[in-house]
Short mmCIF file of C-alpha atoms in Angstrom, two decimals:
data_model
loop_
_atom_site.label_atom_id
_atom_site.label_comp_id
_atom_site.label_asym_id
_atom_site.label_seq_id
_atom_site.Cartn_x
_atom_site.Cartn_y
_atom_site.Cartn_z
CA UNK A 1 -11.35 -17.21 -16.21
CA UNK A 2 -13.06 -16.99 -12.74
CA UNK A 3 -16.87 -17.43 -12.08
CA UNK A 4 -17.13 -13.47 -12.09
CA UNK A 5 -20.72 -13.31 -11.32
CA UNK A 6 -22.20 -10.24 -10.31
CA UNK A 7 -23.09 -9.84 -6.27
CA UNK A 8 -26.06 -7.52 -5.30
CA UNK A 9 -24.96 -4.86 -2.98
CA UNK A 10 -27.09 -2.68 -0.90
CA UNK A 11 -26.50 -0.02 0.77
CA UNK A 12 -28.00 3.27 2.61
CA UNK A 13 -26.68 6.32 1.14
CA UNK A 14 -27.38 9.63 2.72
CA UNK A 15 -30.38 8.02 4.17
CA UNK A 16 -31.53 6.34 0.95
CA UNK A 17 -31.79 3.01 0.16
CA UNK A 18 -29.80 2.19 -3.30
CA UNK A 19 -28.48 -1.07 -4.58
CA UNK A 20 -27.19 -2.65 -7.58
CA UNK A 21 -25.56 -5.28 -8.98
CA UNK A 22 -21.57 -5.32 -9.87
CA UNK A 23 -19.13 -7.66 -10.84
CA UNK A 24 -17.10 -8.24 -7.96
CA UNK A 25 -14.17 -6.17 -8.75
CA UNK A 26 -16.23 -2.76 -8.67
CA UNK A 27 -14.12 -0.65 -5.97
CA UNK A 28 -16.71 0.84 -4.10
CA UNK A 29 -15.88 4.46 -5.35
CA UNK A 30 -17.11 3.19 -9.02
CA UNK A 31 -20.34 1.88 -7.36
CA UNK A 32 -20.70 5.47 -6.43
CA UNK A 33 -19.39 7.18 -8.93
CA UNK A 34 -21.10 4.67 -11.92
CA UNK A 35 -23.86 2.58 -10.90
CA UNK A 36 -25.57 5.55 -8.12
CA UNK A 37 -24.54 8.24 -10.58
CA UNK A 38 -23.52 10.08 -7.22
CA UNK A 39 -20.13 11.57 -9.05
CA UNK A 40 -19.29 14.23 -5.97
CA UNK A 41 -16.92 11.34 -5.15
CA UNK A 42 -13.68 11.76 -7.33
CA UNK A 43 -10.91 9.49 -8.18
CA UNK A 44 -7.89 11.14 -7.47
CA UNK A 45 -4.59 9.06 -7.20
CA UNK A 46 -6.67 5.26 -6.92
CA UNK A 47 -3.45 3.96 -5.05
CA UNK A 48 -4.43 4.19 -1.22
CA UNK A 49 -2.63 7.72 -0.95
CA UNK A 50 -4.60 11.12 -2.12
CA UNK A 51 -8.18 10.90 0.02
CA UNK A 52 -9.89 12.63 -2.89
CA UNK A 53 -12.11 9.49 -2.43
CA UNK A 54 -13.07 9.53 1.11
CA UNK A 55 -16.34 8.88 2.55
CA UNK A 56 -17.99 7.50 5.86
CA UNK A 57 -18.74 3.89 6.12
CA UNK A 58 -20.50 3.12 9.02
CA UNK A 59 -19.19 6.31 10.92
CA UNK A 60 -15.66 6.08 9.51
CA UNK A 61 -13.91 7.45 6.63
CA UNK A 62 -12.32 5.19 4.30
CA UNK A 63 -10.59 5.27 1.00
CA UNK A 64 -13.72 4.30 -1.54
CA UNK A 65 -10.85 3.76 -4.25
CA UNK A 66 -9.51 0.59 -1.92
CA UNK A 67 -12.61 -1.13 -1.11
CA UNK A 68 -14.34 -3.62 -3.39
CA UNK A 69 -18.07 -2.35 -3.60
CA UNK A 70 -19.38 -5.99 -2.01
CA UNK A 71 -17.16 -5.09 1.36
CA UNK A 72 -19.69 -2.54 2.12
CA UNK A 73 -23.07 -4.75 1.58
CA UNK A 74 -25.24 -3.89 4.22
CA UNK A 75 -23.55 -0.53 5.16
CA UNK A 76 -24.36 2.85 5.47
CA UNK A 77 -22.32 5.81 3.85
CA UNK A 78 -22.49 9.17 3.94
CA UNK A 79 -21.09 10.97 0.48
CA UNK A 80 -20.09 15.12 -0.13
CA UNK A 81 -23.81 14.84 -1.44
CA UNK A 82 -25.16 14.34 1.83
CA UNK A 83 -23.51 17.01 3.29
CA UNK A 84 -26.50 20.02 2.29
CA UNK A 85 -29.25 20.28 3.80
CA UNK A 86 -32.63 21.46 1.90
CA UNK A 87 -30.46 23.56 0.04
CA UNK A 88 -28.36 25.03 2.11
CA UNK A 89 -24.74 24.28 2.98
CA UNK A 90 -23.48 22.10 5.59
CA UNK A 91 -21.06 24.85 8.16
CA UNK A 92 -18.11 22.95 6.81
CA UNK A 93 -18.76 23.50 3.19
CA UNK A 94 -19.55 27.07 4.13
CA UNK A 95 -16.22 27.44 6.03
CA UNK A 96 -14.13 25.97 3.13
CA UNK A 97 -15.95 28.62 0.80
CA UNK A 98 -15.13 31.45 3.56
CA UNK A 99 -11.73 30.38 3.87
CA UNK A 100 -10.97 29.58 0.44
CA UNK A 101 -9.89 26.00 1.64
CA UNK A 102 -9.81 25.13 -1.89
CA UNK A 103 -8.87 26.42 -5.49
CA UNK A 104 -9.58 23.34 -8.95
CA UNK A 105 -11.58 21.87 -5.87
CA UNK A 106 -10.92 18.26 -6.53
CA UNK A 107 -9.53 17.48 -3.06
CA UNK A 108 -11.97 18.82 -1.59
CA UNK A 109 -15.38 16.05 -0.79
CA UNK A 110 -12.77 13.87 0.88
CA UNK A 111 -11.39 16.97 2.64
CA UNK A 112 -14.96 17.47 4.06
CA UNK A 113 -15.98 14.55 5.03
CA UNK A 114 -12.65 13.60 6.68
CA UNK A 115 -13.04 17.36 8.90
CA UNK A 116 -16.59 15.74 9.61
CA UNK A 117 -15.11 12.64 10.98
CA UNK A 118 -12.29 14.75 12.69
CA UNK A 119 -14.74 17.36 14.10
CA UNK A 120 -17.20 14.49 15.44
CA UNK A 121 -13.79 13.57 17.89
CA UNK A 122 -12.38 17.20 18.74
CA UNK A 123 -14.94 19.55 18.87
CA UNK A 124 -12.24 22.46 19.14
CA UNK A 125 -9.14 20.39 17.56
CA UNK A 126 -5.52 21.16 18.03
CA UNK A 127 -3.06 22.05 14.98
CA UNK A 128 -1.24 18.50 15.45
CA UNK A 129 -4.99 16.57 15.52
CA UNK A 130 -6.13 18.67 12.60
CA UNK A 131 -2.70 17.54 11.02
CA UNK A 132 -3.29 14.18 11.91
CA UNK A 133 -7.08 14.18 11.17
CA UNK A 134 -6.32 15.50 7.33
CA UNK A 135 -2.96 13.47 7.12
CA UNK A 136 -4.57 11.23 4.62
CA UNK A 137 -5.60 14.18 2.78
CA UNK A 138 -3.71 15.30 -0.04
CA UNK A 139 -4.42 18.92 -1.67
CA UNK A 140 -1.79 20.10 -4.63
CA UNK A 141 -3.17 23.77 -5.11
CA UNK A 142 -4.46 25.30 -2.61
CA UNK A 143 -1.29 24.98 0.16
CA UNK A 144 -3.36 23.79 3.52
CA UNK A 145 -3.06 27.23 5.58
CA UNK A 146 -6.11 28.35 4.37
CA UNK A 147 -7.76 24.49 4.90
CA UNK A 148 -6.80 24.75 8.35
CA UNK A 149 -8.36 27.68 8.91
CA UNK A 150 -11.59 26.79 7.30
CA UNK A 151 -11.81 23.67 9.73
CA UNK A 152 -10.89 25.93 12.24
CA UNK A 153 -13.99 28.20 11.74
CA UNK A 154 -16.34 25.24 10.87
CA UNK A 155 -14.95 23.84 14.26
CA UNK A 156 -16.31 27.32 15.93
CA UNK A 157 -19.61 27.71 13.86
CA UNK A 158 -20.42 23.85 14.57
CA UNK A 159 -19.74 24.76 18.24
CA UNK A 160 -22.11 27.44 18.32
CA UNK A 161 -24.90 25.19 17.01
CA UNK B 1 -7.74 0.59 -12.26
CA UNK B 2 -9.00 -2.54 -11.91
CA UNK B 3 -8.23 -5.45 -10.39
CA UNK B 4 -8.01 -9.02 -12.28
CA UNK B 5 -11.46 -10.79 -12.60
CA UNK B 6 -11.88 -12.69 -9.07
CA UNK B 7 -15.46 -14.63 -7.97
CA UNK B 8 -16.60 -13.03 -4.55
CA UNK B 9 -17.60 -15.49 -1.24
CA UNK B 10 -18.49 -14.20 1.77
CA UNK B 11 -17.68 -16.48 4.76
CA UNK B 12 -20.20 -16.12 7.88
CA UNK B 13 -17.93 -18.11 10.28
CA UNK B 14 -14.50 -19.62 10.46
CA UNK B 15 -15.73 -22.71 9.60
CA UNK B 16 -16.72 -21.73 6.41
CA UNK B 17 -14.06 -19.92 5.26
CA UNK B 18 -11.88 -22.66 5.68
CA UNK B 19 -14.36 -24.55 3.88
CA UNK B 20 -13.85 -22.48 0.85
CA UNK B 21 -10.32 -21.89 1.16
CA UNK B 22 -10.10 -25.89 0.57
CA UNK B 23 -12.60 -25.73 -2.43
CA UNK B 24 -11.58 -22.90 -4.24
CA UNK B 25 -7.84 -23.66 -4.36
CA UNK B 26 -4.37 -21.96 -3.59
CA UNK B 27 -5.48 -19.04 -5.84
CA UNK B 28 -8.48 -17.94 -3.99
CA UNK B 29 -6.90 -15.05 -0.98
CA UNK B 30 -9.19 -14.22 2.31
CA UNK B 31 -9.81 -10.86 2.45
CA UNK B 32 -10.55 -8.88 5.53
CA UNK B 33 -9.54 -4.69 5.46
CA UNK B 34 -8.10 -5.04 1.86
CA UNK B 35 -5.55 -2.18 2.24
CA UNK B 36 -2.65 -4.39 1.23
CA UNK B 37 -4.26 -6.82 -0.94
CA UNK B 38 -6.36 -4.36 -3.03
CA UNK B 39 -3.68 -2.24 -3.97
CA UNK B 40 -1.88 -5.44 -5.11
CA UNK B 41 -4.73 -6.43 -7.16
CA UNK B 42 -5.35 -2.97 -8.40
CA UNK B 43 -1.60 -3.08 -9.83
CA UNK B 44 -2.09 -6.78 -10.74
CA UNK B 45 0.87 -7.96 -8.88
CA UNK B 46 -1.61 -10.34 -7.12
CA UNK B 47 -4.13 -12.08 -8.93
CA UNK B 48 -6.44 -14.14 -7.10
CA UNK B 49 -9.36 -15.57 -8.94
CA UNK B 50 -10.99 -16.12 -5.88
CA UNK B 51 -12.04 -13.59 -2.69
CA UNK B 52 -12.91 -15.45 0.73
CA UNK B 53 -14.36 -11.92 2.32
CA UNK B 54 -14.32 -12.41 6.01
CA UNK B 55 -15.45 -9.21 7.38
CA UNK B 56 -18.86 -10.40 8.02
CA UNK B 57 -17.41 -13.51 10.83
CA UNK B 58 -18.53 -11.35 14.03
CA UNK B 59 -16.56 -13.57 16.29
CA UNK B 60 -13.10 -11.87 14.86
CA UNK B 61 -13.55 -8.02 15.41
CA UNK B 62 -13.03 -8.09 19.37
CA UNK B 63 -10.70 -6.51 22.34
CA UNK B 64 -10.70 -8.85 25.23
CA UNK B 65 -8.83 -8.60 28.36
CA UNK B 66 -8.56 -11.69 30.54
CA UNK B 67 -6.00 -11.70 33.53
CA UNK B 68 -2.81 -10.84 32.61
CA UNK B 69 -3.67 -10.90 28.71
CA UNK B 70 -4.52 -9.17 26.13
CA UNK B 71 -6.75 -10.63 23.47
CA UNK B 72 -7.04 -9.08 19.79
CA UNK B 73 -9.67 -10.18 17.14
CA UNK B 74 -8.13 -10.29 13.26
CA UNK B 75 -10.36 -8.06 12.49
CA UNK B 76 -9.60 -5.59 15.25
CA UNK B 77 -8.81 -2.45 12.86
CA UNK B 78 -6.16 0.09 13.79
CA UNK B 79 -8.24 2.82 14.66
CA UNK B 80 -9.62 0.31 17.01
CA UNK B 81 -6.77 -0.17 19.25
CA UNK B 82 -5.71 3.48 18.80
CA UNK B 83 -9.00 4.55 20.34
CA UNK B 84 -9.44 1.32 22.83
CA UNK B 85 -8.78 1.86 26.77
CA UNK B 86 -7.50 -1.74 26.62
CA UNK B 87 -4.48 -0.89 24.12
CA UNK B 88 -3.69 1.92 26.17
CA UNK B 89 -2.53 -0.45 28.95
CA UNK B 90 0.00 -0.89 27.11
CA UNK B 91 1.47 2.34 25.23
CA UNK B 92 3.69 0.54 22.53
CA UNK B 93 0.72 -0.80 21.04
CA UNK B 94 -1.23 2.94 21.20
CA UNK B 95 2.07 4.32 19.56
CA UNK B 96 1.98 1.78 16.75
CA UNK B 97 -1.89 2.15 15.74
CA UNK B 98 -2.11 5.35 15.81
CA UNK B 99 0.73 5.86 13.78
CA UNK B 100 0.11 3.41 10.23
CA UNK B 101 -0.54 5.41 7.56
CA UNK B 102 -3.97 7.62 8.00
CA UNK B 103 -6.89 7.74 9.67
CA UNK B 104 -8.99 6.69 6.42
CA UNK B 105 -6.50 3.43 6.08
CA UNK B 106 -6.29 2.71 10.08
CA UNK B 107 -10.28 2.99 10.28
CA UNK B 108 -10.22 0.20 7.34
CA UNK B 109 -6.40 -2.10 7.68
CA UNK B 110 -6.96 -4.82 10.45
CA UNK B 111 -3.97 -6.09 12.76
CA UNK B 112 -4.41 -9.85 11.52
CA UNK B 113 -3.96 -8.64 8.33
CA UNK B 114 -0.97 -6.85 8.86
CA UNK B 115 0.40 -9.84 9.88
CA UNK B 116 -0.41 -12.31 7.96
CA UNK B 117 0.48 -10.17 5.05
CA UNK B 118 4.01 -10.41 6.71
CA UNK B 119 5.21 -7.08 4.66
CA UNK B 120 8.72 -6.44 5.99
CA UNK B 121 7.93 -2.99 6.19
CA UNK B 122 4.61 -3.55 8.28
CA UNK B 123 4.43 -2.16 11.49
CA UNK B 124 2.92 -4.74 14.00
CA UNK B 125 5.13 -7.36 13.35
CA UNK B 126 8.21 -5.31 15.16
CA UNK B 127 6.23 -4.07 17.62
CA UNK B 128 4.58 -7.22 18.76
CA UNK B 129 7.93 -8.41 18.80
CA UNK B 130 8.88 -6.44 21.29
CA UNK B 131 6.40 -7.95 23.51
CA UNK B 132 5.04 -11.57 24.19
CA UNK B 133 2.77 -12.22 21.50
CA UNK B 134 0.78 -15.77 20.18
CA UNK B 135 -0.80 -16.08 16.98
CA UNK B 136 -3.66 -18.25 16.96
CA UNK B 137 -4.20 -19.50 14.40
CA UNK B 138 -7.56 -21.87 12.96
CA UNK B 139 -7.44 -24.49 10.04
CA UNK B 140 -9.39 -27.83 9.25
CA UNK B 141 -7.64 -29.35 12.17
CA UNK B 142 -8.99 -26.86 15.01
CA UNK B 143 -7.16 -24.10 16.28
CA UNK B 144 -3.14 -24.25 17.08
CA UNK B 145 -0.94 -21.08 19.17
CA UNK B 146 1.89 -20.08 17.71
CA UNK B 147 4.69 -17.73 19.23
CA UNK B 148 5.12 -14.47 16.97
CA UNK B 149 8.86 -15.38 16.62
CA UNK B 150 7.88 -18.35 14.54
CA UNK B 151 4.97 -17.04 12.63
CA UNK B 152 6.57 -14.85 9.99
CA UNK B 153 9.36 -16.55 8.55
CA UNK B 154 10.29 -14.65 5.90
CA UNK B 155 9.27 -11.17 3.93
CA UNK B 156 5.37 -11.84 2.21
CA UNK B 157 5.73 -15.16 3.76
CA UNK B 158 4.44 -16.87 6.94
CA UNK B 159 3.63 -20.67 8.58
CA UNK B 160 -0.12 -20.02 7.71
CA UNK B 161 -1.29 -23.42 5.41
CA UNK B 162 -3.53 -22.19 2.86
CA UNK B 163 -6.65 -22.98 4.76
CA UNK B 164 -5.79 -21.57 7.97
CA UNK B 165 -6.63 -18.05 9.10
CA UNK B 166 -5.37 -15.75 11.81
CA UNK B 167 -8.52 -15.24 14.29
CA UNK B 168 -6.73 -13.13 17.18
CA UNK B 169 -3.42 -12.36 18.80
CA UNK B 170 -2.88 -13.09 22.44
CA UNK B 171 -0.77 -10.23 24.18
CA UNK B 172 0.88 -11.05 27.66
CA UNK B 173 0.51 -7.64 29.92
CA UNK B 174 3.83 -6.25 30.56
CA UNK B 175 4.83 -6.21 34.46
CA UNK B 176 5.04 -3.46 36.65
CA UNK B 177 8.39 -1.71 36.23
CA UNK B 178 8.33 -2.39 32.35
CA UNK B 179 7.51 0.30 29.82
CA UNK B 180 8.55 0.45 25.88
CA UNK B 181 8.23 2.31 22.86
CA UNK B 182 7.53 2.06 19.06
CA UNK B 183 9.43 4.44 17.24
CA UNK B 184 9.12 5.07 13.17
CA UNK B 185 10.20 7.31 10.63
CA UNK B 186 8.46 7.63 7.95
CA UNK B 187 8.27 10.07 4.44
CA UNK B 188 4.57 11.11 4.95
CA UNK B 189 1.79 9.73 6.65
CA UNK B 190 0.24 7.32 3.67
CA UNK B 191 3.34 5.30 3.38
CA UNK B 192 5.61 3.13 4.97
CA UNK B 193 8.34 3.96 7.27
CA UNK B 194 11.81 4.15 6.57
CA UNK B 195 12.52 2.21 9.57
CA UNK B 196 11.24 1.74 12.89
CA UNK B 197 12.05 0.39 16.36
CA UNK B 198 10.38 -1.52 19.17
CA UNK B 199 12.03 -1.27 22.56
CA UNK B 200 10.45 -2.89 25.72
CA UNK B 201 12.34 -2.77 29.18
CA UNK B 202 12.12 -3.67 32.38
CA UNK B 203 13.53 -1.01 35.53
CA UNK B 204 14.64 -1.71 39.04
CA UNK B 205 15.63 0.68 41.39
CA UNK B 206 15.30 3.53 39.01
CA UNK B 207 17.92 3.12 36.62
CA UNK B 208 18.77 -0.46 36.60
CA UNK B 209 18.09 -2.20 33.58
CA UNK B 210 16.60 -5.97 34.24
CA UNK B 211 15.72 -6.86 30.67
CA UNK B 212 15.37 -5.38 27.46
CA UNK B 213 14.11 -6.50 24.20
CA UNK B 214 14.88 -4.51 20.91
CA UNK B 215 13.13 -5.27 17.67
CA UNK B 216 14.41 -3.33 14.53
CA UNK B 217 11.89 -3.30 11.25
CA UNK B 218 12.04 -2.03 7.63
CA UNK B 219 15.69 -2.66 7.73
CA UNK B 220 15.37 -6.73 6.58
CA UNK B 221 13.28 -9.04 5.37
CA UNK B 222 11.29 -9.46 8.71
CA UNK B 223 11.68 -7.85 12.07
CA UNK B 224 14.91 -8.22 13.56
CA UNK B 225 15.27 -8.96 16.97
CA UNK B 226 18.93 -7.13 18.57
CA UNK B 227 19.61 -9.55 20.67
CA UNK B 228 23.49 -7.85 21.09
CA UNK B 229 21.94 -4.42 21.51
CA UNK B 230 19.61 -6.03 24.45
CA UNK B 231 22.41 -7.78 26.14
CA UNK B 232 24.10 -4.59 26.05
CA UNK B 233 21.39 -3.14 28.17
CA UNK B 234 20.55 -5.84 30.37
CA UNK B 235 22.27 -5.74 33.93
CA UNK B 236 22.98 -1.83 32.89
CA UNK B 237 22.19 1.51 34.04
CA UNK B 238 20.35 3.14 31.69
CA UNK B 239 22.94 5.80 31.15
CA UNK B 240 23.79 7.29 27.70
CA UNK B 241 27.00 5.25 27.19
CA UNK B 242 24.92 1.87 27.42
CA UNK B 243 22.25 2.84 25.73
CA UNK B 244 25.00 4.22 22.89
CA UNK B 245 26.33 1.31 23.11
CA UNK B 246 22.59 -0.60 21.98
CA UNK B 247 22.39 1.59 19.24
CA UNK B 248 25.58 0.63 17.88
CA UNK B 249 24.82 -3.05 18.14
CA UNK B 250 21.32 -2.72 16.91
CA UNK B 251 22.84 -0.70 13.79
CA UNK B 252 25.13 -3.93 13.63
CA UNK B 253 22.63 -5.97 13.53
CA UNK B 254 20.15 -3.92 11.20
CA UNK B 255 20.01 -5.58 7.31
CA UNK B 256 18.84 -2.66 5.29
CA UNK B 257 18.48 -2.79 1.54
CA UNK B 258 18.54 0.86 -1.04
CA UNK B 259 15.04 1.41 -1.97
CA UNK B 260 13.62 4.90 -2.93
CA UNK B 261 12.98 5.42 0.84
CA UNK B 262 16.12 5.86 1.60
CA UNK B 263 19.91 4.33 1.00
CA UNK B 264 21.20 0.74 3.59
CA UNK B 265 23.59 3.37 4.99
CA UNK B 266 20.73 5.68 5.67
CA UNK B 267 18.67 3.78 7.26
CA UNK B 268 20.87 1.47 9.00
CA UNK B 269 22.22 5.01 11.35
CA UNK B 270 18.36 6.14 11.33
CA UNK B 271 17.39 2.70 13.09
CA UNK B 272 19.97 3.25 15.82
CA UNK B 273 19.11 6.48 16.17
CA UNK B 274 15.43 6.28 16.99
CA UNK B 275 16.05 2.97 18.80
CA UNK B 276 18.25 5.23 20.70
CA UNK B 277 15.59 7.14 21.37
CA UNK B 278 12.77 4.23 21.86
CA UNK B 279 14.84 3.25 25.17
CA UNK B 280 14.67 6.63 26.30
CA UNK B 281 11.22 6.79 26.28
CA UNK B 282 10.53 3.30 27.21
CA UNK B 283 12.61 4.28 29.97
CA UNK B 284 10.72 6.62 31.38
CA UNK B 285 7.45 5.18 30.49
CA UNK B 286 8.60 2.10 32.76
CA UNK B 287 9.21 5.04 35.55
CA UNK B 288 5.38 6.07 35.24
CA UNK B 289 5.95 8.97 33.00
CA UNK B 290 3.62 9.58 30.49
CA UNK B 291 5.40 10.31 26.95
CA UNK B 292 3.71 10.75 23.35
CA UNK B 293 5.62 8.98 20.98
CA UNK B 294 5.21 6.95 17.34
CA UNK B 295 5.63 7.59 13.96
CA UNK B 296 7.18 10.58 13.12
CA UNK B 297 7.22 12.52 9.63
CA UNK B 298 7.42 16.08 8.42
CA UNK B 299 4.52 18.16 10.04
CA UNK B 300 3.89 15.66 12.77
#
């Protein structure tokens, strides 16, 4: 059996401080999920594939299911949580609620935050770099016609801002 | 899921990862984006009892562009090079990183990694390939260069000792009058392709094909470099006869086994097919064109 002490990892989380300590092995999504108690983050497929588990690490979106939790010491990550503002909706959780870009809703945090990361590049995107942008976004209910055209109206009401 | 109990050590320079490699044994594993390796742990197919992380070495993450070269850090991730003027110089690397599975995995996966995981189904091994690519390489004995061609030797496995790590790839600039093209085919976006193809050429006097190199992957245990389908190219007009006649020779020399992406027969005409197409576009790249290409999958 290894040496499986526990490593301290900090981190800023939409803007706040948090840290803990984990046995090595924590993926970073049960660091979220379990030790911040910040459970907007969902496990969907845990093999690289579904996105349910997306969030931004240091401006990026990654797959919080394939990253162990001491990988992201020292980083800063923005979850579905940090989305709202005082209470009200961020224009891209208002579009998906429009648009009825989702239906059991599971999907959907990594959906957001990966149209956040897509939106930041193409202010107006394409169909092919929305296709591309969500590509590592899987949704079994809903069908994505109506997800593209919530992105496509958060795209327009971001615009306008 | 979880992986299998592993101690974590986080290296602040190449010297001290080797350092640890050497005292924590042949089952510690360096990590750097994890999006091979922690899959494998998660399905405990690899078991390390040791992590060496090495994202935190600065040194590794850079793009560099001395004359006539190309320098990539390890730790250069895929999103990197998609998005870097630098890798647009040359547009079979752009077609390759922006094609590997998603953006969530190519904003994580690092191109040393890739490599030195030496999956036969990887992408940057075939399209490195295609070009003139070192490895270099650093160990307790300093740093040594060696040639792509003799850095993966077989699938999973490459000449890396245990305590040496990949710190950057070294890219010669094709010349003027070259252009090339990475083709692949893949399911969906998360996954591996089915096959791909790496084509670089070289054109004189419009149509004239001076050299060629072809590099087939997914289709054996590493890439595979056509050398019958170049020779059928080189000397040649790029007309569709000669460049049928590639194909063939590159299906000839393809070494596909069934898997569930697809039967050998299947993917053995697919590879000719899109390196069929690869010379087409490297064709016309080569003639100043500008052509999107890459992976390709339903809904592209």
């Amino acid at each position: 059996m290894p040496d499986v002490k526990k490593v301290l990892v900090r981190v800023r989380v939409n803007g706040e401080a948090r840290e803990a300590e984990v046995e090595p092995r924590t993926l970073l999504v049960e660091f979220l999920r379990e030790h911040l108690n910040l459970t907007g983050t969902h496990v969907g497929c845990d093999t690289t594939y579904c996105g349910a588990c997306t969030v931004i690490l240091n401006g990026r979106t990654v797959k919080s299911c394939t990253l162990f939790a001491p990988m992201a010491d020292g980083g800063e990550i923005t979850t579905v949580e940090g989305l709202s503002k005082d209470g009200k909706l961020h224009p891209i959780q208002e579009a998906f609620a429009e648009c009825h870009g989702l239906q059991c809703g599971y999907c959907t945090p990594g959906l957001l935050l990966s149209t956040l990361q897509l939106l930041k590049k193409y202010s107006r995107p394409t169909d092919g770099q929305i296709r591309k942008g969500i590509a590592g976004n899987t949704c079994r209910c809903t069908g994505y016609q109506n997800i593209f055209k919530s992105i496509r109206m958060a795209a327009a009401e971001m615009e306008k801002r | 899921m979880y992986a299998a109990p592993f101690s974590y050590h986080r290296a602040a320079s190449l010297q001290e990862a080797v350092k640890l490699l050497q005292e924590l044994g042949e089952d510690a594993r360096l990590i750097a984006g994890g999006q091979s390796l922690i899959p494998l742990m998660k399905m405990r197919m690899a078991r390390p009892t040791a992590l060496i992380d090495i994202n935190f070495v600065s040194e590794l993450g850079d793009i560099r562009t001395p004359k006539g070269e190309l320098h990539i850090g390890a730790l250069v991730r895929h999103a990197d090079l998609e998005h870097s003027a630098a890798g647009a110089t040359i547009p079979l690397l752009h077609d390759c990183a922006a094609g590997i599975a998603d953006v969530q995995v190519r904003n994580q996966g690092t191109i040393g990694g890739s490599l030195a995981e030496a999956d036969p189904s990887g992408d940057w091994g075939t399209a490195l390939l295609a070009l003139d690519t070192s490895v270099i390489c650093f160990g307790p004995g300093g740093q040594r260069t060696v040639p792509l061609e003799d850095f993966i030797k077989d699938a999973y496995t490459t000449v890396l000792a245990h305590d040496e790590i990949v710190t950057a790839l070294h890219v010669k600039l094709p010349l003027k009058g070259s252009g090339g093209a990475h083709l692949a085919f893949k399911r969906c976006a998360p996954v591996y392709p089915t096959a791909s193809a790496s084509v670089q050429v070289m054109i004189e006097d419009g149509n004239m094909c001076k050299d060629a190199r072809i590099i087939l992957g997914c289709v054996g245990l590493t890439a595979i470099r056509a050398k019958e389908a170049e020779a059928a190219l080189r000397g040649k007009t790029l007309e569709e006869k000669n460049i049928r006649t590639a194909a063939d020779a590159a299906r000839a020399a393809a070494d596909p086994q069934s898997d569930m992406r697809g039967s050998a027969d299947y993917k053995r005409i697919l590879v000719g097919t899109l390196v069929k197409r690869a010379i087409g576009i490297a064709a016309r790249r080569a003639r100043g064109e500008s052509v999107e290409a890459g992976h390709e999958y339903a809904g592209r």
